[in-house]
Coordinates of C-alpha atoms in Angstrom, one line a residue:
M1 CA -18.5 5.7 -9.4
R2 CA -21.9 6.1 -8.2
S3 CA -21.6 8.9 -5.5
F4 CA -22.7 12.7 -7.3
R5 CA -20.7 13.5 -4.4
L6 CA -17.3 12.4 -5.0
R7 CA -17.4 12.6 -9.2
L8 CA -18.5 16.6 -7.9
I9 CA -15.3 16.4 -6.0
L10 CA -13.0 14.3 -8.2
W11 CA -14.3 16.7 -11.4
T12 CA -13.3 19.6 -10.0
I13 CA -9.8 18.4 -8.1
L14 CA -9.0 17.6 -11.9
I15 CA -10.6 20.6 -13.5
C16 CA -8.6 23.1 -11.1
G17 CA -5.8 21.1 -10.7
T18 CA -5.4 21.3 -15.0
V19 CA -6.2 24.8 -14.3
M20 CA -3.2 25.6 -11.3
L21 CA -0.7 23.4 -12.7
V22 CA -1.5 25.1 -16.3
F23 CA -0.8 28.4 -13.8
G24 CA 1.9 27.2 -13.2
I25 CA 3.8 26.1 -16.3
G26 CA 3.0 29.7 -17.3
T27 CA 4.1 31.2 -14.4
D28 CA 7.4 30.0 -14.9
I29 CA 7.7 30.6 -18.4
G30 CA 6.3 34.0 -17.7
I31 CA 9.1 34.3 -14.8
R32 CA 11.8 32.6 -17.3
T33 CA 10.6 34.3 -20.1
L34 CA 11.2 37.9 -18.2
R35 CA 14.0 37.4 -15.8
L36 CA 16.3 36.3 -18.8
K37 CA 15.0 39.2 -21.2
S38 CA 15.9 41.7 -18.6
F39 CA 19.3 40.0 -18.2
N40 CA 19.6 40.5 -21.3
A41 CA 18.3 44.4 -21.8
Q42 CA 21.0 45.0 -18.7
L43 CA 24.2 43.2 -21.4
E44 CA 22.7 45.5 -23.9
R45 CA 22.6 48.5 -21.7
F46 CA 27.0 48.4 -22.4
V47 CA 27.7 48.4 -25.8
D48 CA 23.7 50.7 -27.3
R49 CA 24.9 53.7 -24.7
P50 CA 27.0 55.8 -26.2
A51 CA 31.0 55.5 -25.4
P52 CA 34.5 57.5 -26.6
P53 CA 35.5 57.3 -30.7
L54 CA 37.5 54.2 -30.4
S55 CA 40.9 56.5 -30.4
H56 CA 40.1 57.4 -27.4
S57 CA 42.0 56.1 -24.5
R58 CA 38.4 56.1 -22.5
Y59 CA 37.0 53.7 -24.9
W60 CA 39.3 50.8 -23.8
Q61 CA 37.7 52.0 -19.5
R62 CA 34.7 51.6 -20.6
F63 CA 34.7 48.0 -21.9
G64 CA 37.3 47.0 -20.2
N65 CA 37.2 46.7 -16.0
E66 CA 35.1 49.4 -15.6
A67 CA 32.1 47.6 -18.1
I68 CA 34.0 44.1 -16.0
Y69 CA 32.6 45.8 -13.0
E70 CA 30.1 47.8 -13.5
I71 CA 28.6 43.9 -15.0
E72 CA 29.0 42.3 -11.5
R73 CA 28.1 45.4 -9.8
D74 CA 23.8 45.4 -11.7
L75 CA 23.9 41.1 -11.9
G76 CA 25.9 40.2 -9.3
T77 CA 27.9 37.6 -11.0
R78 CA 31.0 36.9 -13.1
A79 CA 31.9 38.9 -16.6
F80 CA 33.7 38.9 -19.2
T81 CA 34.7 41.2 -22.1
L82 CA 36.4 41.0 -25.2
I83 CA 36.9 43.7 -27.9
Y84 CA 38.5 42.4 -31.2
Q85 CA 39.5 43.5 -35.6
E86 CA 39.1 41.4 -38.7
Q87 CA 39.9 37.7 -37.3
A88 CA 37.2 36.4 -34.5
P89 CA 39.8 35.0 -32.1
R90 CA 39.7 31.2 -31.6
T91 CA 42.0 30.2 -28.2
K92 CA 42.8 32.2 -25.6
E93 CA 46.9 32.6 -28.0
Q94 CA 44.6 34.2 -30.5
A95 CA 43.3 36.4 -28.4
T96 CA 46.7 37.1 -27.1
E97 CA 48.3 37.8 -29.6
G98 CA 46.1 38.2 -32.7
D99 CA 43.9 42.0 -32.4
A100 CA 42.1 41.4 -29.4
R101 CA 41.3 41.6 -26.2
Y102 CA 40.5 40.1 -23.0
W103 CA 39.4 41.0 -19.3
G104 CA 38.1 38.2 -17.3
D105 CA 39.3 34.9 -17.3
W106 CA 39.2 33.2 -20.6
D107 CA 39.6 30.1 -19.3
A108 CA 37.1 30.1 -17.1
V109 CA 34.7 31.2 -20.0
F110 CA 36.2 29.1 -23.1
S111 CA 38.9 26.3 -22.0
E112 CA 38.5 24.7 -25.4
S113 CA 37.9 26.9 -28.9
V114 CA 35.0 28.7 -29.4
S115 CA 33.4 30.2 -32.9
L116 CA 32.7 34.0 -32.5
P117 CA 30.4 36.1 -34.7
G118 CA 32.6 37.3 -37.9
V119 CA 33.9 41.2 -38.0
I120 CA 31.6 43.3 -40.4
G121 CA 33.8 46.2 -42.6
E122 CA 36.7 47.4 -41.5
L123 CA 38.1 49.6 -38.9
D124 CA 38.7 53.3 -40.3
E125 CA 39.7 54.8 -36.7
A126 CA 42.9 54.0 -36.0
P127 CA 42.7 53.5 -32.1
E128 CA 44.5 55.6 -30.0
S129 CA 47.5 53.1 -29.1
P130 CA 48.0 49.6 -29.4
P131 CA 46.1 48.3 -26.6
P132 CA 47.9 46.7 -24.7
P133 CA 47.8 42.1 -24.6
G134 CA 45.9 40.7 -21.7
E135 CA 43.3 41.0 -19.0
S136 CA 44.2 44.6 -19.8
A137 CA 46.6 46.6 -18.9
L138 CA 45.5 49.1 -21.2
A139 CA 42.5 50.0 -18.5
P140 CA 42.9 52.0 -15.2
E141 CA 41.4 51.2 -12.3
P142 CA 38.0 52.5 -12.8
R143 CA 37.2 55.8 -10.9
V144 CA 34.6 56.0 -8.4
R145 CA 33.4 59.1 -6.1
Q146 CA 31.4 59.4 -3.7
G147 CA 28.0 58.5 -3.8
G148 CA 28.5 55.8 -7.2
W149 CA 29.7 55.5 -10.5
R150 CA 29.6 58.6 -12.6
R151 CA 26.9 58.4 -15.4
V152 CA 28.7 58.3 -19.1
G153 CA 25.9 60.8 -20.9
P154 CA 26.0 62.0 -24.3
D155 CA 26.6 65.0 -23.1
R156 CA 30.6 63.8 -22.1
F157 CA 30.7 61.5 -24.9
P158 CA 30.0 61.4 -29.4
A159 CA 27.2 58.8 -30.2
F160 CA 28.2 55.9 -32.6
D161 CA 28.2 58.1 -35.1
G162 CA 24.5 58.0 -36.0
Q163 CA 24.6 54.2 -36.5
R164 CA 23.5 51.3 -33.5
P165 CA 25.8 48.8 -34.1
R166 CA 23.9 45.4 -34.7
I167 CA 23.1 43.5 -32.1
S168 CA 22.6 40.3 -30.9
F169 CA 22.9 37.4 -28.1
F170 CA 24.5 33.5 -27.8
D171 CA 24.2 31.1 -25.0
H172 CA 28.2 28.9 -24.7
Q173 CA 28.0 25.9 -22.7
S174 CA 31.8 26.1 -20.4
S175 CA 33.1 22.9 -20.6
G176 CA 35.8 23.8 -17.3
E177 CA 34.8 22.5 -14.3
D178 CA 32.0 25.0 -13.3
N179 CA 30.2 23.3 -16.3
A180 CA 28.3 27.1 -16.2
R181 CA 25.8 28.8 -18.8
W182 CA 27.1 31.5 -20.2
R183 CA 25.4 34.5 -21.9
F184 CA 26.2 37.0 -24.5
V185 CA 26.1 40.1 -26.2
V186 CA 27.9 41.0 -29.0
A187 CA 27.9 43.9 -31.1
Q188 CA 29.4 44.9 -34.4
F189 CA 30.1 48.0 -35.2
S190 CA 32.4 48.6 -38.2
G191 CA 35.9 47.0 -38.4
Y192 CA 35.8 45.6 -35.1
N193 CA 32.9 44.0 -32.3
V194 CA 32.9 44.7 -28.9
L195 CA 31.9 41.1 -26.9
L196 CA 30.0 40.8 -23.1
G197 CA 29.4 37.9 -21.2
A198 CA 28.0 37.1 -17.6
D199 CA 27.6 33.9 -15.7
L200 CA 24.1 32.2 -17.0
E201 CA 24.0 30.6 -13.3
P202 CA 23.0 32.8 -10.4
V203 CA 20.0 33.3 -13.4
L204 CA 19.2 29.9 -13.8
A205 CA 19.8 28.5 -10.5
E206 CA 17.4 31.0 -9.4
L207 CA 15.0 30.1 -12.1
R208 CA 14.7 26.2 -10.4
Q209 CA 14.5 28.0 -7.0
S210 CA 11.5 29.5 -8.0
R211 CA 9.8 26.7 -9.9
L212 CA 11.0 23.6 -7.0
A213 CA 8.7 25.9 -5.4
L214 CA 6.3 26.5 -7.2
V215 CA 6.4 22.7 -7.4
S216 CA 6.6 22.0 -4.0
M217 CA 3.8 23.7 -3.8
F218 CA 1.3 22.3 -6.4
P219 CA 0.6 18.7 -4.3
L220 CA 0.7 21.1 -1.4
A221 CA -2.6 23.5 -2.8
I222 CA -3.7 20.2 -4.5
A223 CA -4.2 19.0 -1.1
I224 CA -6.1 22.1 0.8
L225 CA -7.7 22.3 -2.4
A226 CA -9.2 19.1 -2.1
A227 CA -10.4 20.0 1.3
S228 CA -11.6 22.7 0.3
I229 CA -14.3 21.1 -1.4
W230 CA -14.7 18.1 -0.4
I231 CA -16.1 20.3 3.1
F232 CA -17.8 22.4 1.0
A233 CA -19.8 19.6 -1.2
T234 CA -20.1 18.3 2.1
R235 CA -22.5 21.2 3.5
A236 CA -23.8 21.8 -0.5
M237 CA -25.3 18.5 -0.5
S238 CA -27.0 18.4 3.5
P239 CA -30.4 19.5 1.9
I240 CA -29.9 16.9 -0.4
R241 CA -29.2 14.0 2.6
R242 CA -31.7 15.8 5.2
L243 CA -34.4 15.4 1.9
S244 CA -33.2 11.5 1.3
E245 CA -33.9 10.8 5.5
A246 CA -37.4 12.4 5.0
A247 CA -37.9 10.7 1.8
R248 CA -36.2 7.2 3.6
L249 CA -39.0 7.6 6.4
V250 CA -41.9 7.9 4.2
S251 CA -44.1 5.1 4.7
A252 CA -47.7 4.3 4.8
R253 CA -47.7 5.1 8.1
R254 CA -45.6 8.6 7.9
L255 CA -46.4 10.2 5.1
D256 CA -47.3 13.1 7.0
A257 CA -43.0 13.8 7.2
R258 CA -42.4 17.4 5.8
L259 CA -38.6 18.7 5.4
D260 CA -38.3 22.5 6.5
A261 CA -36.5 24.6 4.0
Q262 CA -36.8 27.6 6.5
G263 CA -32.7 29.0 5.9
E264 CA -32.1 27.1 2.9
D265 CA -30.8 28.1 -0.4
K266 CA -33.4 29.1 -2.8
E267 CA -32.6 26.5 -5.3
F268 CA -32.7 23.4 -1.8
A269 CA -36.0 25.2 -0.7
E270 CA -37.5 25.3 -4.7
L271 CA -36.5 21.2 -4.6
I272 CA -38.0 21.0 -0.6
H273 CA -41.4 22.6 -2.0
V274 CA -41.7 20.4 -4.6
F275 CA -40.7 17.2 -2.5
N276 CA -43.1 18.2 0.2
S277 CA -45.7 19.0 -2.5
M278 CA -45.5 16.0 -3.8
L279 CA -45.9 14.0 -0.3
E280 CA -48.8 16.2 0.0
R281 CA -50.3 15.5 -3.0
L282 CA -49.4 11.3 -2.3
E283 CA -50.4 11.6 1.6
K284 CA -55.0 12.5 0.3
S285 CA -54.4 10.2 -2.6
F286 CA -53.4 7.4 -0.1
R287 CA -55.7 7.8 2.1
Q288 CA -58.0 8.4 -0.3
A289 CA -57.5 5.0 -1.7
T290 CA -57.6 3.8 1.9
R291 CA -60.8 5.2 3.3
F292 CA -62.6 3.3 0.1
S293 CA -60.7 0.2 0.5
A294 CA -62.7 1.0 5.0
D295 CA -65.7 2.5 2.9
A296 CA -66.7 -0.3 0.7
A297 CA -65.8 -2.7 2.8
H298 CA -67.6 -1.4 5.4
E299 CA -71.1 -1.1 2.8
F300 CA -70.8 -5.1 1.7
K301 CA -71.2 -6.3 5.6
T302 CA -74.6 -5.8 5.3
P303 CA -75.8 -6.8 1.8
L304 CA -73.6 -9.8 1.9
A305 CA -74.9 -11.4 5.5
I306 CA -78.4 -10.2 4.2
L307 CA -77.5 -12.5 1.4
Q308 CA -75.7 -15.0 2.9
G309 CA -79.1 -14.8 5.1
Q310 CA -81.1 -15.4 2.8
L311 CA -79.5 -17.6 0.1
E312 CA -79.4 -20.1 4.1
L313 CA -82.9 -19.8 4.2
G314 CA -83.5 -20.7 0.8
L315 CA -81.1 -23.9 0.6
Q316 CA -83.2 -25.2 4.1
K317 CA -86.3 -24.9 1.9
A318 CA -84.7 -26.2 -1.6
P319 CA -85.4 -30.1 -1.5
D320 CA -82.9 -32.5 -0.8
N321 CA -80.1 -33.8 -3.7
S322 CA -82.2 -31.0 -6.2
E323 CA -80.2 -28.5 -8.9
Q324 CA -81.4 -26.3 -6.7
Q325 CA -79.8 -27.0 -3.7
R326 CA -76.7 -27.9 -5.5
L327 CA -76.9 -24.0 -7.1
L328 CA -77.9 -22.3 -3.6
A329 CA -74.8 -24.1 -2.3
N330 CA -72.9 -22.9 -4.5
L331 CA -74.2 -19.6 -4.4
L332 CA -73.6 -19.8 -0.5
E333 CA -69.8 -20.9 -0.9
E334 CA -69.1 -17.7 -2.4
V335 CA -71.1 -15.2 -0.4
E336 CA -68.9 -16.3 2.4
R337 CA -66.0 -16.5 -0.7
L338 CA -66.7 -12.4 -0.4
K339 CA -67.3 -12.0 2.9
S340 CA -63.7 -13.2 3.2
V341 CA -62.2 -10.9 0.9
S342 CA -64.2 -7.7 2.2
R343 CA -63.1 -8.4 5.6
K344 CA -59.1 -8.6 4.9
L345 CA -59.6 -5.9 2.8
L346 CA -61.1 -4.0 6.4
L347 CA -57.9 -5.5 7.4
L348 CA -55.5 -3.6 5.1
A349 CA -56.6 -0.3 5.0
R350 CA -56.9 -0.1 8.6
A351 CA -53.2 -1.3 8.9
D352 CA -52.7 1.3 5.9
A353 CA -54.3 3.7 8.1
G354 CA -51.7 2.5 11.1
K355 CA -54.7 2.1 13.1
L356 CA -55.1 -1.6 13.8
P357 CA -56.3 -2.9 17.4
L358 CA -53.0 -4.3 18.7
N359 CA -53.4 -6.3 22.3
L360 CA -49.5 -6.9 23.0
E361 CA -48.6 -9.7 24.9
S362 CA -46.4 -12.4 25.9
A363 CA -47.2 -15.1 24.3
S364 CA -46.2 -19.4 24.0
V365 CA -44.4 -20.0 20.4
R366 CA -45.4 -23.9 21.1
V367 CA -48.9 -23.7 22.5
L368 CA -49.9 -21.0 19.1
L369 CA -48.4 -23.5 16.4
E370 CA -50.4 -25.9 18.2
D371 CA -53.5 -24.1 18.3
C372 CA -53.3 -24.1 14.3
I373 CA -51.9 -27.2 13.8
D374 CA -55.4 -28.4 15.0
A375 CA -57.3 -26.3 13.6
L376 CA -56.1 -26.7 10.2
D377 CA -55.5 -30.2 11.1
I378 CA -52.8 -31.8 9.5
D379 CA -51.9 -35.0 10.1
S380 CA -48.4 -34.9 12.8
D381 CA -46.1 -37.2 9.9
S382 CA -46.5 -34.1 7.2
L383 CA -44.6 -32.2 10.2
R384 CA -41.6 -32.1 11.4
I385 CA -41.1 -28.8 14.7
E386 CA -37.5 -28.0 16.0
Y387 CA -37.6 -25.8 18.6
Q388 CA -33.2 -24.2 19.2
N389 CA -31.8 -26.6 22.7
G390 CA -35.3 -28.1 22.2
R391 CA -37.1 -25.2 24.6
D392 CA -40.6 -23.1 24.1
V393 CA -39.9 -19.1 22.8
R394 CA -41.9 -16.9 24.8
V395 CA -42.7 -13.2 22.2
E396 CA -44.5 -10.4 22.8
C397 CA -47.5 -10.1 20.7
D398 CA -51.6 -9.6 19.5
V399 CA -52.4 -13.0 20.3
S400 CA -54.9 -12.9 17.6
L401 CA -52.7 -11.0 14.7
T402 CA -50.5 -13.9 15.7
R403 CA -52.7 -17.3 15.1
Q404 CA -53.9 -15.7 11.3
I405 CA -50.4 -15.4 10.2
L406 CA -49.2 -18.8 11.5
M407 CA -52.8 -20.4 9.8
N408 CA -51.8 -18.8 7.0
L409 CA -48.0 -20.1 6.2
I410 CA -48.9 -23.1 7.7
S411 CA -51.9 -23.8 5.3
N412 CA -50.0 -22.3 2.5
A413 CA -47.2 -24.7 2.8
E414 CA -49.8 -27.1 3.2
K415 CA -51.5 -26.2 -0.2
Y416 CA -48.9 -25.5 -2.4
R417 CA -46.1 -28.5 -1.4
Y418 CA -45.3 -30.3 -4.2
P419 CA -44.8 -33.6 -4.1
E420 CA -48.2 -33.7 -2.4
K421 CA -47.4 -35.9 1.1
S422 CA -44.0 -33.8 1.1
R423 CA -43.0 -32.5 4.8
I424 CA -43.1 -29.6 6.3
E425 CA -40.4 -28.7 8.8
I426 CA -40.5 -25.7 11.6
S427 CA -38.1 -24.2 12.9
V428 CA -38.3 -21.6 16.2
L429 CA -34.4 -19.4 16.6
I430 CA -33.4 -17.2 19.0
E431 CA -31.8 -14.7 16.5
D432 CA -30.6 -12.6 19.2
A433 CA -31.3 -11.1 22.3
S434 CA -34.4 -9.1 21.5
R435 CA -35.8 -11.6 18.1
M436 CA -36.9 -14.5 17.6
A437 CA -37.3 -16.2 14.2
L438 CA -40.4 -18.9 13.1
R439 CA -39.7 -20.5 9.8
I440 CA -41.6 -22.9 8.0
E441 CA -40.3 -24.4 4.8
N442 CA -41.7 -26.6 2.3
D443 CA -40.8 -28.0 -1.2
C444 CA -43.0 -26.9 -4.0
A445 CA -43.3 -26.5 -7.8
P446 CA -40.1 -24.4 -9.0
L447 CA -40.7 -20.9 -8.3
S448 CA -39.8 -18.2 -10.4
P449 CA -37.5 -15.3 -9.7
E450 CA -40.4 -12.6 -10.4
E451 CA -43.1 -14.8 -8.8
R452 CA -41.0 -15.1 -5.4
D453 CA -40.6 -10.4 -5.9
T454 CA -44.6 -10.7 -5.9
L455 CA -45.6 -13.1 -3.3
F456 CA -45.9 -10.3 -0.9
D457 CA -48.4 -8.2 -3.5
R458 CA -51.8 -7.5 -2.7
F459 CA -54.1 -10.6 -4.8
T460 CA -51.3 -12.1 -6.1
R461 CA -50.9 -16.2 -5.8
G462 CA -48.0 -18.4 -6.1
D463 CA -48.4 -20.3 -8.9
A464 CA -51.7 -19.4 -11.4
S465 CA -51.7 -22.6 -12.9
R466 CA -53.2 -24.0 -10.2
N467 CA -55.0 -21.2 -8.6
R468 CA -58.3 -22.3 -9.7
S469 CA -58.0 -25.9 -7.6
T470 CA -56.8 -24.0 -4.2
D471 CA -58.6 -21.7 -2.1
G472 CA -57.1 -18.5 -1.7
T473 CA -58.0 -14.5 -2.0
G474 CA -54.4 -13.2 -2.6
L475 CA -54.6 -11.7 0.1
G476 CA -53.5 -14.1 3.3
L477 CA -49.6 -13.0 2.3
S478 CA -49.9 -9.4 2.3
L479 CA -52.0 -9.2 5.2
A480 CA -50.1 -11.6 7.1
M481 CA -46.7 -9.1 6.4
E482 CA -49.3 -6.0 7.7
F483 CA -50.0 -7.8 11.2
A484 CA -46.4 -9.4 11.4
N485 CA -45.8 -5.1 10.6
A486 CA -48.4 -4.0 13.1
Q487 CA -46.7 -5.8 16.1
G488 CA -42.7 -4.4 15.5
G489 CA -41.5 -7.7 13.6
D490 CA -41.2 -8.6 9.8
L491 CA -42.4 -11.8 7.7
R492 CA -40.4 -12.3 4.2
L493 CA -39.5 -15.1 2.2
V494 CA -36.0 -16.7 3.0
A495 CA -33.7 -16.6 -0.5
S496 CA -33.1 -20.4 -1.5
D497 CA -30.3 -22.2 -3.4
V498 CA -32.7 -23.7 -5.4
D499 CA -36.4 -22.9 -7.1
T500 CA -37.8 -25.5 -5.4
R501 CA -38.1 -24.5 -2.0
A502 CA -40.2 -22.5 0.1
I503 CA -38.3 -21.1 3.3
F504 CA -40.9 -18.1 5.3
E505 CA -39.2 -16.7 8.2
L506 CA -41.7 -14.8 10.6
R507 CA -39.0 -12.1 13.4
L508 CA -41.6 -11.1 16.3
P509 CA -39.8 -9.0 19.5
L510 CA -39.6 -11.6 22.8
A511 CA -41.1 -11.7 25.4
K512 CA -39.6 -9.9 28.9
A513 CA -39.1 -13.5 29.9
P514 CA -38.8 -15.5 26.3
I515 CA -37.8 -18.5 27.3
S516 CA -39.4 -21.2 29.8
G517 CA -38.9 -24.6 30.7
N518 CA -40.0 -27.9 28.2

């Protein structure tokens, strides 16, 4: 993944999503724990508060219908109470026939045999009267007064003889039709147990709804989070994008481009300042190098002209076919080479500075090619020129510069073609409504990828092993590319399926009347 912004967004979503997931799970566990804890506390409250003595009839009201009523009122769910001695009943029949009494729907709670906590100790106080069997015939209807239930406090009934019963909780899954889950609190007194239970399903349903709400909101929260992070990351990265666009515009002719840091954040303002400082140093160095090349090339002109004149004069005075004449002729040839290099360096310096003089006009590509071929005196049998639809093309160009480009490309093809007598192919195509492409192709010695990448570098020549046997300064292609760029076109080496094929393509703007007759 190469996009920093995308990585930033994904990592932020992953981290925030994980935090939200952990928070959601923790919240669900916390809500469940607190809700069940509150449920347990409410159940425990019924058996933990002071109650009348066991021998008092009020005792059976407290753990009978009153308890059922209060549990259903406070918890909003079904309730069940059971008081038993000695042997814990396992079935409804045992509870009815034995020393046990229950209030509530036994079949809905314990549809099958059940294992209840055993009784600890012995009953040291007999009930006031044997409690009636079944569903609380003993227990009177709850007494209600205006304003709610009358609270029972220690001032009315004594406490548990100074000892709290042993309290424990357990869950039971009913095997009835509703398959409900019940929660029970068991208070183990000396000689008997009091069991209070409530249907836990409403609480579990409430917890399931809460969890479902959290799960449902999670994707929506992630989507909102992703959109927010995307907007934030895009806005945060905007200075870097502007910096990239400014850097993309920087070229030898646009080193004066600067980025405005006004209104940017402190961190990006510092980055922009560093970037502008770098451009300023680069511009200064580049202008110094360009000025040096131009000044050096200009300063060489006069000494080279004087040296050339002296050599020509000496060559005229030297005896024919003498060693002195050959020496002077070689020196004169090297001076001509130096003058050519100096002239090209001056042109390159002007092109780098964007000060190359241009005289754009409409010109015929056919005429330009014929002029170059005549000047190079190339055998017509080794050339094949093809025009799209057989028609000439007119381009808007500087005729002098374009002629130098074509002279350079054709002469290179003629010098570096291999085999030596292989054909040079030239094709002229109309690329689109505004541009012409002229291709010059020839077979050549194998060109490695490294050589192809450096062909347009200055002072670089294609085949080092043949450099000594061919003329050239290594500036022709770089100069031709600068000439093409200056005219709004470009020059490039087209990729080829074989490494023994050189294809150069020159593209120039079409003239307003690009196609003329034959």
